[in-house]
XYZ file of C-alpha atoms in Angstrom:
439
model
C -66.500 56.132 -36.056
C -66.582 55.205 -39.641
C -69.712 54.814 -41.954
C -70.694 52.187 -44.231
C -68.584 51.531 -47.278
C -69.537 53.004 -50.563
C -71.359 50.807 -53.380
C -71.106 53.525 -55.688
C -70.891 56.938 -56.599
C -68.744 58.916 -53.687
C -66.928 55.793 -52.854
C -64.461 57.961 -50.727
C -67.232 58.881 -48.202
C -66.999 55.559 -46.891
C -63.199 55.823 -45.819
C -63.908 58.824 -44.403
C -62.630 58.901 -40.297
C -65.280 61.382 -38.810
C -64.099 63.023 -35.390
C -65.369 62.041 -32.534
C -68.594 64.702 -31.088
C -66.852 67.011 -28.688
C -67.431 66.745 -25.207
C -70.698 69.005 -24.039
C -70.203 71.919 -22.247
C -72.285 73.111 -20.278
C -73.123 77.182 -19.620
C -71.839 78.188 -16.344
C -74.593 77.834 -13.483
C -75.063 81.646 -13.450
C -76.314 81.496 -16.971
C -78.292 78.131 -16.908
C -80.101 80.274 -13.954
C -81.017 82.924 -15.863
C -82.654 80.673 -18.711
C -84.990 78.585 -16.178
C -85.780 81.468 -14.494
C -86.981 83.102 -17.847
C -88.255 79.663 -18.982
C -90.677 79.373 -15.893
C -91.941 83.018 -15.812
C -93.061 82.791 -19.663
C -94.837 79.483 -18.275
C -96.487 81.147 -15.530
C -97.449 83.920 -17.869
C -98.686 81.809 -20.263
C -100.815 79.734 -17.836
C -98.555 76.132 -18.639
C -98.063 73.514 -16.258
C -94.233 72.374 -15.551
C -95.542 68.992 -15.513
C -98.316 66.333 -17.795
C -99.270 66.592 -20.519
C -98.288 69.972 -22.490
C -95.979 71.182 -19.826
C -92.896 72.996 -19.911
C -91.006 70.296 -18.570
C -92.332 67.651 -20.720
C -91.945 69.586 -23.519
C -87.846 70.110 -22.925
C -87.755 66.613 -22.307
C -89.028 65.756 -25.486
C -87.330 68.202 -27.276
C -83.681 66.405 -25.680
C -85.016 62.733 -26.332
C -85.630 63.821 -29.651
C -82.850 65.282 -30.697
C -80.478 62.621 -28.602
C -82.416 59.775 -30.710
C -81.736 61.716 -34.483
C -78.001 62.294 -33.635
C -77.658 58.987 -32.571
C -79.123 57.879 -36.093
C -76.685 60.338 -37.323
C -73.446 58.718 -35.507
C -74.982 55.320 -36.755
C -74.670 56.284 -40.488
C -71.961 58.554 -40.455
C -73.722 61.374 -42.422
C -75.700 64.356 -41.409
C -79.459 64.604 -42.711
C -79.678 65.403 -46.731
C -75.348 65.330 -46.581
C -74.343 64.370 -50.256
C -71.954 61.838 -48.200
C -74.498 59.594 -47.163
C -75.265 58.694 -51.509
C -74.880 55.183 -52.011
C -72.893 54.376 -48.317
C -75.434 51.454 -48.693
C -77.889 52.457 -45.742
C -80.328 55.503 -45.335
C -82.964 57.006 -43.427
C -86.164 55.493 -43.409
C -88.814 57.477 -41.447
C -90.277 57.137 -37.831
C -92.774 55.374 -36.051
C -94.233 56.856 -32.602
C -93.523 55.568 -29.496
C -94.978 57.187 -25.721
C -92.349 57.253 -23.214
C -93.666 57.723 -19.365
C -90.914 59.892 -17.340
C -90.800 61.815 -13.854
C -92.749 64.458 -15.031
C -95.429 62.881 -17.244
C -95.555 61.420 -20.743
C -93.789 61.945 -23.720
C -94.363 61.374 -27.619
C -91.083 60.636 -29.499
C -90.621 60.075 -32.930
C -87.919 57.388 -32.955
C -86.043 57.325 -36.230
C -85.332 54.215 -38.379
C -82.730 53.521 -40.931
C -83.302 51.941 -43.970
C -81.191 48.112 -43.214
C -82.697 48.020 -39.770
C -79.627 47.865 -37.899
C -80.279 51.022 -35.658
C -80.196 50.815 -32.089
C -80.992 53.391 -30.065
C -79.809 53.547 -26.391
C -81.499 56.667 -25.306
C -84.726 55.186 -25.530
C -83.879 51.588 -26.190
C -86.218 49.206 -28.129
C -89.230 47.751 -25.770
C -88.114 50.080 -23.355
C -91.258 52.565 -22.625
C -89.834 54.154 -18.518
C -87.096 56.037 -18.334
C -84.811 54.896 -15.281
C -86.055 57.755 -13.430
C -89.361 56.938 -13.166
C -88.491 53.328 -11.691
C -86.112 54.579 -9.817
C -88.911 57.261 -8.156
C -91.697 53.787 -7.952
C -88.991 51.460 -5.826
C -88.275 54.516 -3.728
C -92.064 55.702 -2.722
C -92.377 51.102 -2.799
C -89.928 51.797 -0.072
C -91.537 53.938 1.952
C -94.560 51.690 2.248
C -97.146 52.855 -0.555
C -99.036 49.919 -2.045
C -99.197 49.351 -6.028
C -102.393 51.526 -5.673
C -101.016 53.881 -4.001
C -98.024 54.291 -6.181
C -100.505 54.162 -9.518
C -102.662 57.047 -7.809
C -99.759 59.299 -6.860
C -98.656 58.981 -10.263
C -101.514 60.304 -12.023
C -102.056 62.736 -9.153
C -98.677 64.608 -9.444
C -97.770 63.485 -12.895
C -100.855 63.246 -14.983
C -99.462 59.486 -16.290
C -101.736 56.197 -16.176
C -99.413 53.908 -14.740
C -101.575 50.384 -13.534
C -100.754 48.687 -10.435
C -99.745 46.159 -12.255
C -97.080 47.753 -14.194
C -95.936 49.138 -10.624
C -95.604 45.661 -9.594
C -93.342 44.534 -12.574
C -90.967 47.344 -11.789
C -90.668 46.220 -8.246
C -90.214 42.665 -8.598
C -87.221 43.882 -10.720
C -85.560 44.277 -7.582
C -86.289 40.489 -6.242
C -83.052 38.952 -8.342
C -80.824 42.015 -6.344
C -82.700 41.367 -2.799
C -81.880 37.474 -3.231
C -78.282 37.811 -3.991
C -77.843 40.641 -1.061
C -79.502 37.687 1.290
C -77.413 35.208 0.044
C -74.301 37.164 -0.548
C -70.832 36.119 1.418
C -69.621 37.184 5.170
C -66.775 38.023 6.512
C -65.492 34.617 8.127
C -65.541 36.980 11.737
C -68.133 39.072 13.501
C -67.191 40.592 16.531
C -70.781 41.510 17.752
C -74.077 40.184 16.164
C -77.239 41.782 17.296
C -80.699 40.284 16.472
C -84.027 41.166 17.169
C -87.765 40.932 15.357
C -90.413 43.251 14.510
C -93.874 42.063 13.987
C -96.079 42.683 10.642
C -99.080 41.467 9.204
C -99.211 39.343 6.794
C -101.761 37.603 4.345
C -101.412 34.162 4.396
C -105.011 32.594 3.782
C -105.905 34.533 6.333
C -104.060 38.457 7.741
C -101.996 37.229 10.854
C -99.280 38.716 12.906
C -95.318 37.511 11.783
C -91.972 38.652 12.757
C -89.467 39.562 10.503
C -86.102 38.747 12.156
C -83.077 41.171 11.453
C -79.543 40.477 12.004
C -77.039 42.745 11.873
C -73.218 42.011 12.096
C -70.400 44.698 13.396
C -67.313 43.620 11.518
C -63.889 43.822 12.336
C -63.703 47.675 10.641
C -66.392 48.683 13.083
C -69.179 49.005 10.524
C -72.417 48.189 11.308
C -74.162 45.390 8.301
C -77.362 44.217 7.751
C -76.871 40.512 7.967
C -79.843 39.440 6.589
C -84.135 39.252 7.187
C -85.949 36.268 8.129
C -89.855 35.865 8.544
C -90.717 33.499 11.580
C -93.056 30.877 11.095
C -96.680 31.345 12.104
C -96.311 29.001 15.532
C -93.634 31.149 16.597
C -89.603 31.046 16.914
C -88.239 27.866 18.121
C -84.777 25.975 18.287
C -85.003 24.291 15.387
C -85.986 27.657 13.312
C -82.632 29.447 14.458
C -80.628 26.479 13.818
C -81.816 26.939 10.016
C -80.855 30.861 10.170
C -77.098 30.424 12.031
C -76.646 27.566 9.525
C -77.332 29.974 6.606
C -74.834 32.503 8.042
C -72.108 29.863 8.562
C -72.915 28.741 5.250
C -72.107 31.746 3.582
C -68.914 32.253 5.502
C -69.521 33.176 9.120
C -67.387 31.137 10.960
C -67.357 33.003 14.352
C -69.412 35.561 16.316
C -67.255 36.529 19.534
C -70.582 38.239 20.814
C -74.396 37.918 19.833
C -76.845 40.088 21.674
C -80.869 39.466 21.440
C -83.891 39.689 23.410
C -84.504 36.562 24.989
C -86.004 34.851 21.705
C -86.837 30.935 22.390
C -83.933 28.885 21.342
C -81.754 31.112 20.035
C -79.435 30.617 22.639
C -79.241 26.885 21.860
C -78.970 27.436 18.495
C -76.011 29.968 18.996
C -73.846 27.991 20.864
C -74.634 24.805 18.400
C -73.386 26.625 15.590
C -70.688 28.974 16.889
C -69.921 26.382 20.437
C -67.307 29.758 21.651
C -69.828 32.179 21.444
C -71.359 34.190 24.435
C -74.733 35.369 24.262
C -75.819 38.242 25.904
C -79.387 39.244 26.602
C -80.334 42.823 25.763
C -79.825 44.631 28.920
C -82.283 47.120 27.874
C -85.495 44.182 27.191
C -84.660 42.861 30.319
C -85.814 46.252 31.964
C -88.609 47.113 30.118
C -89.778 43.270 30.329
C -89.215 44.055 34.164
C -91.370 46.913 34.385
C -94.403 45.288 33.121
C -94.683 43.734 36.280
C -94.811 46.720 38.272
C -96.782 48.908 39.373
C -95.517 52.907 37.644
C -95.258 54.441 40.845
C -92.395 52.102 41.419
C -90.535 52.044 38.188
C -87.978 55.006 39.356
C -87.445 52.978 42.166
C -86.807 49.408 40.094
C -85.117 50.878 37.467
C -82.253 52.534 40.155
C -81.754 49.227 41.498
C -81.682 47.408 38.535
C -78.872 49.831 37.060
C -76.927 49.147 40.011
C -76.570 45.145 38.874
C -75.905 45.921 34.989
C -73.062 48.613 35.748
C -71.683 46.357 39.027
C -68.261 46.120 38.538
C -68.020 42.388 39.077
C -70.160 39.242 39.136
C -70.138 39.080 42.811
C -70.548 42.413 43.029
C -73.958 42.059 40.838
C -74.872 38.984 43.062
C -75.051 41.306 45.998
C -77.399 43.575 44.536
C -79.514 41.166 42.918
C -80.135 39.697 46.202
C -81.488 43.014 47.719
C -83.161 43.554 44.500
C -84.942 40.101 45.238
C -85.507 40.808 48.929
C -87.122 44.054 48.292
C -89.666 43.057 45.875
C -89.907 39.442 45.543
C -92.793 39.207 47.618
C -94.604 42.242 45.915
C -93.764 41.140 42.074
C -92.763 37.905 41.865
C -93.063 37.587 38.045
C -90.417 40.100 37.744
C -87.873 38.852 39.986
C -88.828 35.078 38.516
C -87.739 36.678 34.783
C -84.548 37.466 36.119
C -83.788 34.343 37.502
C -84.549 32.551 34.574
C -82.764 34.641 32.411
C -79.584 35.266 34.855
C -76.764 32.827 33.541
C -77.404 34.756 29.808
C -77.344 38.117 31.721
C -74.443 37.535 33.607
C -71.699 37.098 30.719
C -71.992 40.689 30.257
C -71.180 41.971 33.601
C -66.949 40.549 32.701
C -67.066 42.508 29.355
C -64.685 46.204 29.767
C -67.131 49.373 30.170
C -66.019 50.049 26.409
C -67.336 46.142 25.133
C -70.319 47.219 27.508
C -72.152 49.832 25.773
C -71.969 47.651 22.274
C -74.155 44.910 24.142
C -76.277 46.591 26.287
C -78.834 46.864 24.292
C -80.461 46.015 20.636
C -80.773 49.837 19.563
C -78.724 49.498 16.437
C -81.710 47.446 14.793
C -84.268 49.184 16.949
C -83.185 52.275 14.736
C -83.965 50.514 11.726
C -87.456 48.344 12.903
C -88.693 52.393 13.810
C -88.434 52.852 9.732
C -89.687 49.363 9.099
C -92.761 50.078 11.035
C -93.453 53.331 9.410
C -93.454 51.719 5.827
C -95.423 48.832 7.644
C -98.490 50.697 9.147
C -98.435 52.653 5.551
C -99.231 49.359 4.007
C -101.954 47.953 6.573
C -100.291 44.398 5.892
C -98.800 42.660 2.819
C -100.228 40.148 0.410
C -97.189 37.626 1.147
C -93.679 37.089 2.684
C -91.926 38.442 -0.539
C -93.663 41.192 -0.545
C -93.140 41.612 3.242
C -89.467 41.344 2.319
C -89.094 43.710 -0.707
C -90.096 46.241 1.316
C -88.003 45.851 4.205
C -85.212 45.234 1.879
C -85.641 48.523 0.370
C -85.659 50.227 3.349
C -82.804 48.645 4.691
C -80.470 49.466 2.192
C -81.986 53.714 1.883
C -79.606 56.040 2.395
C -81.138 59.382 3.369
C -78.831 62.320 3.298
C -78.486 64.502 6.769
C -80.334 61.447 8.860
C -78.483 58.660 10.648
C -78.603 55.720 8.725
C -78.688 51.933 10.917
C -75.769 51.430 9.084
C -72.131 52.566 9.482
C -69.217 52.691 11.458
C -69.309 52.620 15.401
C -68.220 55.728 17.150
C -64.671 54.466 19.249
C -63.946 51.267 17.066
C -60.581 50.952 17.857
C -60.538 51.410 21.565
C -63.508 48.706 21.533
C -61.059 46.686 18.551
C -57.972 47.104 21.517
C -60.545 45.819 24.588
C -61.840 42.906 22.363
C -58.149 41.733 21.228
C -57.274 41.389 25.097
C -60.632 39.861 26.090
C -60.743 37.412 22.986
C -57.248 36.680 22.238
C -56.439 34.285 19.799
C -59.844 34.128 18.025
C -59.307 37.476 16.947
C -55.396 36.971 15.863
C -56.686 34.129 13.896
C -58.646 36.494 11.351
C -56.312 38.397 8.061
C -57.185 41.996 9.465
């Protein structure tokens, strides 16, 4: 890095190459140890806080966004403080003004340095800039989780000692709606083996607090990994025909030009509005709904009895096979529940695609749990928040969550255990529409 030309006297500082700062080194972990350690006891001694105002950890912060701000002024000129090289290079220190910077652990007062032409620029603690990433990164996270603006503020001052207003909270969220639009708008792969959609219902202000569902599709791609297709909020009147249409559409538009397999739970009009967009697909109810949706029309000191018989149709070997024992199935308690045996006639010719799929294909389709993994963490942030002031903000949050990675949980997404014997099963049973894709 070179320094300003000389106007004057010591005209050679200003050819002067200076080396480039050596790379920091760090003490070995042992050592770094022993200093905290020693560094924490003399705080405990001395009765200080590791956090807020005054406390040990806001003071080392300071201390490093101090001196990281004078040595960049320092790299800027090309001359150490009170350095004879620095006379007449044309440009000089010129004081410091204060400036409050709010970080993980509480507030801290820097003195940011100024030069004397103006041109400094410092990128530890950039101009305007008054959060270090940390702290927005820790607000989007707890946003995540399903704490309100006020929520956030309070924990804030709680824990940290800092006055952070909701709105401010809210500014540093919505910094995440330009990222959340492009993820929902983002291309597909133009194949997805298995599609799997179902809905979770939230509340939601909209004049008045009523109960939506937020739709969630997720994809299984030709690599076996689970995605997160995208999140749609019903309309008030409920799902229809004409509201799926407008989803699929949106999919294909952004490159999905096949779906071999979509499972869901029965929702009104999907199926329509599968086969209009993707006419090859087969849609397969959610084994699973159809059972529970079966047992609320029985009494419980029949459900071990049902649920036998109805395990006997889902794992028959054959349609035929499954004919047979939906027929005693239908003999046996038709009379007794006839709601139950009615919802499996209705919803029989989108059941029965399922019983020709391998044992391997099978267990992929039989139920929704993929999502219903990631609706249990949707409606733990969503009975934290009570209900949410509108659809964005419905959809920030849900956004969030979906993309969390927590370390030693299962995350909803990822790759599915067995991929390639389920790859070599949907090859056969697909054929061409598979050779088709550049995998």
């Amino acid at each position: 890095m070179k320094s300003n030309e000389s106007s004057g006297a010591g005209a050679s500082a200003g050819d002067v190459e200076l080396a480039e700062p050596a790379p920091l080194v760090l003490p070995p972990d042992a050592e770094l140890a022993l200093v905290a350690d020693r560094l924490v006891g003399q705080a405990r001694a001395d009765g200080v806080a590791l956090t807020g105002e005054g406390g040990l950890l806001t003071g080392l912060i300071q201390r490093v966004l101090q001196g990281a701000l004078e040595a960049e002024l320092t790299d800027h000129l090309g001359y150490e403080l009170h350095a004879v090289e620095g006379r007449g290079t044309g440009n000089s220190r010129n004081g410091h003004y204060p400036k409050t910077v709010r970080t993980e652990v509480g507030d801290v007062r820097v003195e940011v340095p100024r030069d004397r032409n103006g041109s400094f620029e410092p990128v530890t603690v950039p101009v305007g800039q008054r959060r270090l990433s940390g702290l927005d990164q820790m607000v989007i996270s707890l946003y995540a989780k399903g704490l309100t603006t006020g929520d956030i503020a309070a924990h804030l001052f709680d824990v940290y000692d800092q006055h952070v207003d909701r709105s401010t909270v809210s500014r540093i969220t919505d910094a995440i709606v330009g990222d959340m639009e492009a993820w929902q708008s983002r291309p597909l792969d133009s194949v997805y083996p298995v599609v799997l959609v179902d809905g979770i219902r939230i509340k939601i202000r909209d004049g008045t607090v009523t109960n939506r569902t937020v739709y969630v599709v997720m994809g299984i791609n030709m690599d076996g990994e689970r995605d997160i297709l995208g999140l749609w909020v019903g309309p008030t009147g409920g799902e229809s025909a004409k509201f799926w249409l407008g989803v699929f559409s949106e999919l294909k538009n952004r490159g999905l030009g096949d779906v071999l397999v979509l499972c869901c739970d029965g929702l009104k009009g999907l199926p329509d509005a599968a086969r209009a967009t993707w006419p090859l697909v087969d849609v397969q109810l959610c084994v699973v709904h159809l059972v529970r949706n079966s047992l609320r029309f029985a009494s419980k000191q029949h459900w071990g009895q049902i649920t036998r018989q109805l395990k006997a149709i889902y794992t028959a070997p054959s349609l035929d096979a499954a004919d047979i024992a939906f027929a005693e199935f239908a003999e046996q308690w038709e009379t007794k529940y006839p709601a139950m045996v009615k919802s499996w006639r209705d919803t029989w010719p989108d059941f029965i695609p399922f019983l020709e799929f391998p044992v391997e294909l099978r267990k992929i389709v039989y139920s929704t749990n993929a999502i219903e993994s990631l609706n249990a963490r949707f409606r733990k942030a969503a009975v934290r928040r009570g209900h949410f002031p509108t659809e964005q903000a419905a959809i920030k949050v849900l956004y969030l969550t979906s993309i969390e990675r927590r370390k030693n949980r299962t995350n909803p997404t990822g790759r599915i255990n067995g991929w390639k014997a389920i790859l070599n099963t949907l090859t056969i049973h697909y054929g061409d529409r598979l050779a088709a894709t550049n995998h």
